[in-house]
């Protein structure tokens, strides 16, 4: 079996669905968690800067497979999902999972804008404006799309009849929204809870480091 | 053979690599091109609004396969690339092509910001500021990454020994930068020209509707 190393910051963020996939597939991996302090300019250690410099795009997460590095979270998670059987059962299901994750990536542009404003020390009024005029409307649209997809698909999963990586990406972000008190859609709370309660995920989720996002 | 319909605006943009793939594979498809005027609020036709309403995410491009709709350009192009043999030869090549396209998608955030400012009637000074402080630095980094990837890979392609969908996505955007006089990297101009001159693409590219972007 190849030796896997997943390198990311010490949060859930863009890497958590990859961690979940390793646990789902019961495949051992090295879970390298970089302290968030390394993100602060001027506070970065030499070891971190050296590691960052060696990544393909100077960004994390990176998945290292026997020394071969894959950057970009979606590429990493899709790769593992294919290996472990969670990418979708047909080419059409795979494309649909891809599309949902790309739509999520588009939505994340406004989520990031809000979080950066909130955590970056912008004046409260500006944060509120970004929340109400940028993030809020984009979030509402995206959550409505998720609701519609789930309602139409009926299996309780986003794609086809079973769990795909799209469920892991979405459910884990819904948990983040929940933590931020930004998820007020009952059917999506239930969906997230259903994914989080899957017997093959439950223990991992209960035992993992608890992080706000 | 399934019946394919690709719906997008009358530009290259996010759909052109899909069009190229159909031509590479010599697979017939319906190339539905919506006039750009339909993007202007208040000027939209009923037919357009109805069609938009039926798309999975209210956005184009959409690929319709015997009535099954895939949204999101990367999902569409990856789907066709897999069908037609241009997704990469191994799981690792596929992941690397995915990662390059996702990195491109990140870069496009700043490209879009610049184009919207420029075409959206913002004051010249503001456009210049966005160009020099936002788009410019992100573009430089991204182009340097592409150069490094090509230099390291040596085959003349971004991934492995042959053409993948990542080359189509990147080369077609480099052509856009060229049209905007924003591509001043000789090795990338040569790379784009090499992809555009491939015998299996040349005729299509010469005969296609000429669009700035």
XYZ file of C-alpha atoms in Angstrom:
426
model
C 0.000 0.000 0.000
C 1.340 3.452 -0.805
C 2.320 5.704 2.073
C 0.001 8.740 2.312
C 0.794 12.024 4.010
C -1.845 14.788 4.176
C -0.456 18.214 5.038
C -2.812 21.000 6.136
C -3.433 23.455 8.914
C -4.853 22.297 12.224
C -8.485 22.860 11.222
C -11.133 21.039 9.206
C -11.373 23.465 6.314
C -10.434 22.175 2.905
C -8.748 18.994 4.130
C -11.310 17.390 6.401
C -13.187 15.482 3.659
C -9.867 13.863 2.714
C -9.317 12.830 6.327
C -12.845 11.403 6.411
C -12.172 9.380 3.275
C -9.100 7.784 4.833
C -11.185 6.792 7.839
C -14.060 5.534 5.684
C -11.654 3.341 3.741
C -9.697 2.401 6.866
C -6.490 3.385 5.123
C -3.709 4.681 7.383
C -2.239 8.106 6.625
C -0.009 10.652 8.263
C -2.170 13.599 9.353
C 0.275 16.501 9.417
C -1.370 19.502 11.116
C 0.398 22.831 10.834
C -0.332 25.261 13.705
C -2.391 28.250 12.509
C 0.290 30.604 13.869
C 2.358 29.709 10.813
C -0.118 31.735 8.764
C 0.918 34.972 10.474
C 3.473 36.935 8.495
C 6.685 37.357 10.417
C 5.834 34.498 12.775
C 6.581 31.713 10.316
C 9.158 29.118 11.249
C 11.952 28.172 8.883
C 10.668 24.612 8.753
C 7.260 25.797 7.613
C 8.621 28.154 4.961
C 10.833 25.391 3.617
C 7.901 22.967 3.453
C 5.667 25.616 1.819
C 8.353 26.317 -0.732
C 8.400 22.678 -1.766
C 4.635 22.463 -2.423
C 3.528 22.654 -6.062
C 1.596 25.934 -5.610
C 2.833 27.247 -2.247
C -0.506 26.288 -0.697
C -2.074 23.659 1.533
C -3.560 21.053 1.611
C -1.073 18.847 -0.178
C -1.392 15.083 -0.407
C 1.914 13.290 -0.671
C 1.778 9.747 -2.037
C 5.152 8.079 -1.724
C 6.638 11.502 -2.363
C 4.375 12.460 -5.311
C 2.564 15.646 -4.330
C -0.996 16.562 -5.297
C -2.112 20.112 -4.420
C -5.611 21.636 -4.464
C -8.248 20.220 -2.143
C -10.776 19.113 -4.766
C -8.088 17.303 -6.764
C -6.929 15.545 -3.578
C -10.378 14.560 -2.370
C -11.528 13.404 -5.827
C -8.354 11.322 -6.181
C -8.959 9.565 -2.852
C -12.676 9.209 -3.577
C -11.870 7.402 -6.824
C -9.337 5.124 -5.100
C -11.706 4.284 -2.250
C -14.963 4.040 -4.215
C -16.757 7.258 -3.277
C -16.512 9.215 -6.541
C -19.891 8.172 -7.961
C -20.921 4.950 -9.682
C -21.226 6.178 -13.290
C -19.484 8.877 -15.350
C -22.671 10.943 -15.002
C -22.749 10.570 -11.216
C -19.082 11.518 -11.077
C -19.731 14.627 -13.177
C -22.645 15.596 -10.976
C -20.529 15.226 -7.809
C -17.820 17.317 -9.496
C -20.362 20.000 -10.412
C -21.742 20.249 -6.871
C -18.242 20.634 -5.453
C -17.393 23.292 -8.055
C -20.575 25.153 -7.221
C -19.497 24.939 -3.568
C -16.113 26.360 -4.549
C -17.834 29.333 -6.208
C -19.913 29.919 -3.094
C -16.786 29.723 -0.932
C -15.480 32.892 -2.579
C -18.069 34.897 -0.632
C -17.718 32.805 2.530
C -13.987 33.527 2.532
C -14.631 37.213 1.997
C -16.880 37.271 5.054
C -14.513 35.289 7.268
C -11.480 37.365 6.256
C -13.416 40.542 7.045
C -14.622 39.173 10.365
C -11.312 37.702 11.504
C -9.120 40.303 9.858
C -10.152 43.083 12.198
C -12.353 45.084 9.797
C -14.779 47.540 11.439
C -17.979 45.887 12.623
C -20.090 47.883 10.211
C -18.073 46.722 7.226
C -18.262 43.103 8.373
C -22.026 43.470 8.671
C -22.249 44.970 5.187
C -20.239 42.106 3.671
C -22.353 39.640 5.605
C -25.660 41.092 4.507
C -24.849 42.139 0.950
C -22.257 39.628 -0.226
C -22.138 36.446 1.824
C -25.779 36.298 2.917
C -27.467 36.273 -0.509
C -24.892 33.865 -2.023
C -25.303 31.523 0.948
C -29.111 31.596 0.690
C -28.985 30.701 -2.984
C -26.484 27.920 -2.428
C -28.389 26.362 0.469
C -31.587 26.483 -1.563
C -29.808 24.659 -4.375
C -28.636 21.978 -1.965
C -32.154 21.569 -0.614
C -33.536 21.190 -4.112
C -30.893 18.630 -5.088
C -31.565 16.534 -1.981
C -35.305 16.717 -2.437
C -35.053 15.652 -6.061
C -32.544 12.856 -5.437
C -34.507 11.274 -2.586
C -31.772 8.838 -1.497
C -30.687 11.115 1.343
C -27.413 11.704 -0.508
C -26.553 14.420 -2.994
C -25.649 12.076 -5.844
C -27.111 8.708 -6.779
C -28.003 6.115 -4.188
C -24.985 6.281 -1.903
C -22.343 8.394 -0.212
C -19.957 10.375 -2.432
C -17.187 12.824 -1.671
C -19.642 15.628 -2.460
C -21.600 14.665 0.688
C -18.428 14.842 2.766
C -17.485 18.269 1.381
C -20.966 19.694 1.865
C -21.847 18.108 5.207
C -18.579 19.224 6.738
C -19.152 22.789 5.585
C -22.729 22.721 6.885
C -21.205 21.826 10.250
C -19.042 24.952 9.969
C -22.121 27.074 9.209
C -23.832 25.485 12.189
C -20.901 26.424 14.427
C -21.108 29.997 13.126
C -24.895 30.071 13.643
C -25.305 30.572 9.910
C -27.306 27.442 9.105
C -30.976 27.939 9.679
C -32.340 25.375 7.269
C -33.844 22.446 9.089
C -33.683 19.943 6.227
C -29.971 20.671 5.770
C -29.294 20.352 9.500
C -30.932 16.937 9.298
C -28.969 16.008 6.202
C -25.682 16.964 7.892
C -26.645 14.995 10.980
C -27.495 11.961 8.841
C -24.081 12.032 7.127
C -22.288 12.632 10.427
C -24.151 9.692 12.009
C -23.238 7.117 9.386
C -21.850 4.131 11.320
C -18.648 4.221 9.269
C -18.037 7.915 10.114
C -19.546 8.429 13.563
C -16.632 7.240 15.659
C -14.092 9.214 13.706
C -16.158 12.396 13.904
C -16.670 12.042 17.646
C -12.991 11.417 18.270
C -11.467 13.955 15.894
C -10.016 17.275 17.091
C -12.989 19.615 17.546
C -12.512 22.719 15.415
C -14.870 25.582 14.657
C -14.090 25.365 10.938
C -24.087 7.639 -29.638
C -25.687 10.008 -27.121
C -26.907 13.372 -28.356
C -24.851 16.216 -26.889
C -25.912 19.834 -26.556
C -23.520 22.445 -25.171
C -25.184 25.685 -24.080
C -23.077 28.783 -23.450
C -22.712 32.394 -24.462
C -21.281 33.300 -27.854
C -17.699 33.521 -26.623
C -14.863 31.120 -25.860
C -14.734 31.623 -22.083
C -15.494 28.630 -19.933
C -16.972 26.484 -22.712
C -14.353 26.554 -25.440
C -12.257 23.635 -24.110
C -15.420 21.494 -24.248
C -15.967 22.530 -27.877
C -12.342 21.650 -28.621
C -12.782 18.209 -27.074
C -15.757 17.459 -29.319
C -13.666 18.417 -32.330
C -10.650 16.427 -31.129
C -12.830 13.355 -30.720
C -14.786 14.073 -33.916
C -18.017 13.729 -31.982
C -20.939 15.808 -33.257
C -22.657 18.173 -30.811
C -25.111 21.028 -30.877
C -23.213 24.240 -30.165
C -25.890 26.528 -28.702
C -24.507 30.080 -28.501
C -26.525 32.600 -26.514
C -26.054 36.235 -27.605
C -24.202 38.279 -24.973
C -27.072 40.773 -24.912
C -28.990 38.220 -22.849
C -26.618 39.004 -19.984
C -27.948 42.556 -19.723
C -30.600 42.957 -17.033
C -33.880 44.096 -18.509
C -32.876 43.023 -22.022
C -33.360 39.319 -21.445
C -35.749 37.419 -23.677
C -38.401 35.154 -22.259
C -36.836 32.193 -24.041
C -33.516 32.843 -22.350
C -34.988 33.289 -18.877
C -36.933 30.078 -19.284
C -33.826 28.188 -20.367
C -31.776 29.701 -17.509
C -34.451 28.707 -15.052
C -34.180 25.091 -16.144
C -30.412 24.844 -15.635
C -29.244 23.137 -12.432
C -27.587 26.283 -11.014
C -28.990 29.097 -13.169
C -25.619 29.398 -14.914
C -23.921 28.485 -18.167
C -22.243 26.467 -19.597
C -24.500 23.456 -19.336
C -23.877 20.197 -21.148
C -27.028 18.298 -21.964
C -26.597 14.583 -22.713
C -29.828 13.074 -23.942
C -31.548 15.502 -21.594
C -29.321 14.902 -18.551
C -27.775 18.257 -17.630
C -24.283 18.793 -16.248
C -23.463 22.323 -15.044
C -20.091 23.850 -14.101
C -17.423 24.102 -16.775
C -14.756 21.964 -15.111
C -17.235 19.166 -14.450
C -18.329 19.314 -18.096
C -14.846 19.400 -19.570
C -13.535 16.668 -17.252
C -16.526 14.482 -18.137
C -15.866 14.830 -21.871
C -12.112 14.427 -21.379
C -12.692 11.109 -19.612
C -15.085 9.923 -22.354
C -12.729 10.924 -25.146
C -9.408 9.922 -23.558
C -7.897 13.257 -22.572
C -8.216 13.136 -18.781
C -4.727 11.771 -18.080
C -3.419 8.196 -18.333
C -3.130 7.332 -14.623
C -5.035 8.351 -11.468
C -2.024 10.511 -10.584
C -2.001 12.244 -13.991
C -5.736 12.836 -13.666
C -5.279 14.365 -10.217
C -2.501 16.592 -11.494
C -4.642 17.816 -14.411
C -7.478 18.459 -11.924
C -5.128 20.416 -9.650
C -3.852 22.631 -12.470
C -7.409 23.446 -13.540
C -8.410 24.229 -9.936
C -5.388 26.473 -9.566
C -6.533 28.185 -12.788
C -9.978 28.588 -11.268
C -8.454 30.323 -8.229
C -6.501 32.663 -10.504
C -9.663 33.417 -12.506
C -11.162 35.094 -9.431
C -8.788 38.020 -9.949
C -9.062 37.930 -13.749
C -12.842 38.250 -13.424
C -12.463 41.113 -10.986
C -10.289 42.973 -13.498
C -12.561 42.301 -16.488
C -15.713 43.276 -14.580
C -14.047 46.530 -13.508
C -12.821 47.239 -17.018
C -16.033 46.354 -18.845
C -18.359 47.502 -16.101
C -17.588 51.173 -16.570
C -15.498 51.738 -13.421
C -13.317 54.870 -13.443
C -10.015 54.363 -15.261
C -8.013 54.914 -12.107
C -9.867 52.194 -10.250
C -9.427 49.763 -13.150
C -5.703 50.524 -13.127
C -5.527 49.931 -9.378
C -7.275 46.574 -9.672
C -5.029 45.690 -12.588
C -1.812 46.576 -10.812
C -2.610 45.500 -7.269
C -4.983 42.548 -7.677
C -4.907 40.957 -11.108
C -1.287 41.705 -12.034
C 0.467 39.981 -9.116
C -1.866 36.946 -9.195
C -1.335 36.597 -12.945
C 2.443 36.804 -12.615
C 2.479 34.079 -9.990
C 0.174 31.854 -12.001
C 2.135 32.237 -15.243
C 5.373 31.501 -13.391
C 3.798 28.323 -12.032
C 2.780 27.259 -15.530
C 6.289 27.908 -16.816
C 7.773 25.826 -14.029
C 5.357 22.948 -14.645
C 6.119 22.908 -18.376
C 9.857 23.103 -17.814
C 9.766 20.251 -15.332
C 7.451 18.040 -17.413
C 9.476 18.387 -20.618
C 6.911 16.712 -22.910
C 5.586 20.060 -24.121
C 2.316 19.315 -22.309
C 1.303 20.201 -18.761
C 0.652 16.625 -17.637
C 2.402 13.427 -18.629
C 3.434 12.688 -22.199
C 0.364 13.825 -24.087
C -2.470 16.298 -24.443
C -4.953 16.578 -21.560
C -7.936 18.843 -20.945
C -5.686 20.960 -18.719
C -3.740 21.993 -21.853
C -6.971 23.021 -23.570
C -8.146 25.079 -20.584
C -4.790 26.801 -20.142
C -3.862 27.337 -23.820
C -7.237 28.851 -24.577
C -6.926 31.261 -21.675
C -3.384 32.182 -22.728
C -4.904 33.127 -26.079
C -7.300 35.426 -24.212
C -4.384 37.038 -22.364
C -2.609 37.433 -25.708
C -5.667 39.204 -27.144
C -5.692 41.523 -24.128
C -1.927 42.142 -24.462
C -1.485 40.614 -21.023
C 0.761 37.701 -21.973
C 4.388 38.708 -22.115
C 6.002 35.370 -21.434
C 7.686 33.997 -24.512
C 7.780 30.338 -23.429
C 4.043 30.422 -22.740
C 3.300 32.097 -26.067
C 5.210 29.254 -27.711
C 3.377 26.664 -25.632
C -0.010 28.106 -26.591
C 1.031 28.173 -30.242
C 2.174 24.549 -30.037
C -1.200 23.430 -28.634
C -3.112 25.567 -31.151
C -1.057 24.079 -34.023
C -1.724 20.437 -33.208
C -2.927 18.856 -36.464
C -6.079 17.588 -34.759
C -6.984 21.109 -33.504
C -5.587 23.508 -36.111
C -8.449 23.422 -38.594
C -11.097 23.834 -35.928
C -9.281 26.767 -34.339
C -8.829 28.515 -37.681
C -12.458 28.042 -38.625
C -14.140 28.788 -35.287
C -15.862 32.096 -34.541
C -13.091 34.546 -33.610
C -13.747 35.970 -30.143
C -11.601 38.150 -27.930
C -12.267 35.917 -24.929
